[in-house]
Amino acid sequence: MTRPPNLLFIMADQLRADYLGCNGHPTIKTPHIDALARRGVNFTRAYCQAPVCGPSRMSFYTGRYAASHGASYNGVPLRVDERTLGDYLRPLGYRVGLVGKTHMKRDEDGMSRLGIDPDSSRGVLISQCGFEPFERDDGLHPDQLANPDLPYNRYLREQGYTGDNPWQSAANSAEGDNGELLSGWYMRHNHLPARVREEHSETAYTTRRAMDFIEETGDQPWCLHLSYIKPHWPYMAPAPYHEMYGLEDMLPAVRSNAERECPHPVVEAFMSHGESREFSRDEVRERVIPTYMGLITQLDDHLGRLIDFLETRGLRDDTVIVITSDHGDYLGDHWLGEKELFHEPSARIPMIVVDPRREADATRGSRNDQLVEAIDLVPTFVDYAGGDSQALNHVLEGRSLHGLVTRGPADTWRGYAFSEADYAWRPARKELGLAPDEARAFMVTDGRWKYIHYANHTPQLFDLATDPDELEDVAHCDVNRAVRGELEAALNEWFKARRLRTTISNDLVEQRTGTAHKRGILFGVW
Amino acid sequence: MTRPPNLLFIMADQLRADYLGCNGHPTIKTPHIDALARRGVNFTRAYCQAPVCGPSRMSFYTGRYAASHGASYNGVPLRVDERTLGDYLRPLGYRVGLVGKTHMKRDEDGMSRLGIDPDSSRGVLISQCGFEPFERDDGLHPDQLANPDLPYNRYLREQGYTGDNPWQSAANSAEGDNGELLSGWYMRHNHLPARVREEHSETAYTTRRAMDFIEETGDQPWCLHLSYIKPHWPYMAPAPYHEMYGLEDMLPAVRSNAERECPHPVVEAFMSHGESREFSRDEVRERVIPTYMGLITQLDDHLGRLIDFLETRGLRDDTVIVITSDHGDYLGDHWLGEKELFHEPSARIPMIVVDPRREADATRGSRNDQLVEAIDLVPTFVDYAGGDSQALNHVLEGRSLHGLVTRGPADTWRGYAFSEADYAWRPARKELGLAPDEARAFMVTDGRWKYIHYANHTPQLFDLATDPDELEDVAHCDVNRAVRGELEAALNEWFKARRLRTTISNDLVEQRTGTAHKRGILFGVW
């Protein structure tokens, strides 16, 4: 095969790894994703680098840990000179486009300091973390912040929806008995159908825009980041997905009384957040979770259409597909809502890689339980595109999955996966009396043990082998002293190994070692 | 005083802290620097952030550790969006100029990626780590690399020196009995006078250029980085400084046989370098050290002239003066030449701060033995210039010395100082069989103990109280287990505290904490 494959990089926002049929959910219907898992490799132990949108995505797009790229939370600009996927793929001949969400915040100070016009073509790329914004939509548009010129708002108006912000009034609202708007931001409305027709919904629109990009691009190799806004809140699904699932389809909440009675101080502070208190109530879970599941099935249906489209266009055998998410959703597990901390429902992500070429036949339909990280995708894509990810190991911190997908599990692989939190922006930080730069936490897992280091607080430790639900924190058991020390040491080594000398490659260092004398710089010569 | 003071930031290259009269050297003559110490505060425990030119200077200019700014060795470009002293002082109304050396390597890849023309005024500033290059000269110009258009070369030709590169042939060469050139790069010639006349030497020229800058700038507040190339090698001094000191003026080498018989593996690899083998020979020390001392006294004489100049121009009471160096020079101590490792001759630097204003009268002529780091200067200058260094604590990692200079020793101060090495470029790395990203070492000291963590090797520990000469590595004594653990823990904490979330201030985070709901982003609301 002389032509490198297209790269279809699909992300669903806030999609839990275990809410897929192929990952064991007993009732959810995700036949198209399951079919992709049968065609590819399902990585069952994949972790995001930060269980919150912005930093997780910046890790996906840079191939670097949050501690390295620095955009540690939503709204923290990515440094203007951080390299992203587009910087690597465009020189290899790819069109690198975005349809959907990135949660990128551009570094306006940096651009101004360096004289970069945000509206220039380069400025636009930098502003969109290296993607050509074929369609950018981060999907959170309350009326206070809404832009009537948002393409999706324009589209909805063209379909006859009224108002400045039909994203809110149609796609993310229901209608009451008297025709009044019932906002989807309020979870008490999440069992109602969105006012938007399904074919006009965000997921449907986003899928069509992906098809537009593929069609427009034609023969040039492309990488499309197709980044769905759902099943992230507001949890509003259009009919019929709002009523596809019922209480009998729900998994019970994973939680114990002991967790609430004797919590870790940081977890306790998160438990006191509004979203955690609400999701601890059954009434809330029962309104939200069936809809959350419906949104996933809706997404799956549209992925089915997209795959048919690829097939029709003759692209199926030319296109490597990745399906993942930026983080999960507690949905009341562990008495928590949302994400940010490191339990599996929050930090673990789905990761399915489909390589249609004959080279990958050996792994087709397999599951791989080696530790995978979100940062692995950039080197994977670089290798698929015909580049050499190893030559970028002074910047990229992930490991290419190319070999795992073509040859199967690797004999030597990483021993640990890491994830990070910076909760400076959350009320928990103030409740704990911490300064903005003290509210950090780090997860390290070797696959069996999960260790969480909290700045200014004692650590947590879970044994995933005996306690896969992470109900018992065993950090303080004497018998675990050795494993705790080992994981803390791994974390400390990890910190020392961050790639911060990014402006010169290791290959170049190797070439230059001991060469000063050759350049006439004699020192210590008699 | 309404007008902020001028800032004269003087650096001597490779000047050991203990080679000044005011720091206890028994024979060296540095009367003008000693006089400055009597007018200011002499910080006796100041450390550079990396005992090698490039990374040390990038720390001086960014206010950040090498692990944070990433330019970990000579020739590693400083990331294009790293902020430097000029970025902070120019908005406060300062002209920020350079006369002399920076060892800056510009980030050409980054500039090209971001569309910055290196020849534009912004590109020039970025290329010179934020300084206006009134006169840039890094001072190492072997014929192979020399630029005939170097201003100092042009100057020397105007004075009648011949050839393309009189830096080499006049300023850094002597003359043999038959008129042949004897290159100063060879230490066997270092006892001979340079061919250049003293008034045309680098140190003299650099001082005059500083005067030109000050004169040209006039009434605008200025910060001048006056960065002398000497006493860095080539160790060539013009007459009469080449013969000002004799063998009787030399300090004995600080070294023991035990150090050589049972060395630490990394130190041993450095001992096997040419410069270490040569400096371990008395013949070499006896050729080099008297000249090294002569170069320091020459520098001191020119500083005397410069201070007279300030006085004549009425600037003495308006100018804060700092004298420091980027690192020291082993000169054969510990069987080592050059620098790079962390013994006091290499990692400790002189640091004298003279604040002429009445506010600093209380500390005038005092010594301060609190732990000071090179990165402290940027926040110090920001505060002197009327800025607020605290508001920059998401980027700056140093601490302002302003309070220590005006009020005296601080009650609470840092507990540890750090310094780093990346010796990937040196033969020692290959001898140890390490990859380019494995050759790192970190020093942490609490003032009494000095602990050195080597990646892939056992640590070292010295007790500066009982062994100020650092002749006995006591890392492996059981009795020191606790202190070793404490310093290793301090290093690990330090890694976790690196300022990498540089694009948003802590003040702004504080303002935004818990405000998502106010912006209409409702989550977890029933």
XYZ file of N, CA and C in Angstrom, chain B residues 150-162 165-172 196-197 200-202 205:
81
model
N 31.838 40.455 13.249
C 31.626 40.625 14.683
C 32.084 42.022 15.080
N 31.264 42.808 15.752
C 31.687 44.185 16.069
C 33.050 44.255 16.750
N 33.321 43.317 17.620
C 34.615 43.367 18.296
C 35.754 43.100 17.312
N 35.509 42.239 16.335
C 36.534 42.037 15.289
C 36.711 43.303 14.456
N 35.600 43.934 14.116
C 35.714 45.198 13.357
C 36.491 46.235 14.169
N 36.147 46.300 15.444
C 36.825 47.257 16.332
C 38.333 47.002 16.360
N 38.680 45.715 16.526
C 40.118 45.414 16.612
C 40.827 45.778 15.313
N 40.172 45.527 14.183
C 40.818 45.900 12.917
C 40.983 47.424 12.830
N 39.984 48.140 13.325
C 40.119 49.614 13.344
C 41.309 50.060 14.187
N 41.640 49.255 15.192
C 42.800 49.603 16.024
C 44.107 49.110 15.413
N 44.030 48.506 14.233
C 45.243 48.108 13.557
C 45.579 46.627 13.642
N 44.736 45.857 14.307
C 44.999 44.409 14.347
C 44.575 43.834 13.007
N 45.290 42.867 12.524
C 45.042 42.357 11.175
C 44.312 41.017 11.199
N 39.930 37.493 11.913
C 39.427 37.118 13.237
C 40.412 37.500 14.326
N 40.631 38.806 14.496
C 41.596 39.211 15.538
C 41.156 38.815 16.945
N 39.843 38.486 17.128
C 39.457 37.933 18.442
C 40.396 36.784 18.780
N 40.609 35.910 17.771
C 41.476 34.746 17.972
C 42.943 35.149 17.929
N 43.312 35.873 16.906
C 44.756 36.069 16.661
C 45.373 37.133 17.563
N 44.551 38.034 18.098
C 45.114 39.077 18.973
C 44.642 38.903 20.414
N 43.327 38.859 20.615
C 42.819 38.863 21.994
C 43.005 37.517 22.679
N 43.073 36.449 21.886
C 43.160 35.133 22.512
C 44.334 34.312 22.000
N 46.800 41.254 22.317
C 46.020 42.490 22.317
C 46.521 43.416 23.429
N 46.459 44.698 23.170
C 46.759 45.648 24.253
C 45.587 45.668 25.230
N 42.435 47.392 24.489
C 41.638 46.852 23.382
C 41.062 45.473 23.693
N 41.300 44.981 24.872
C 40.882 43.611 25.213
C 39.364 43.525 25.345
N 38.862 42.304 25.383
C 37.418 42.106 25.456
C 36.803 42.808 26.665
N 36.809 46.593 26.135
C 35.841 46.945 25.078
C 34.408 46.819 25.591
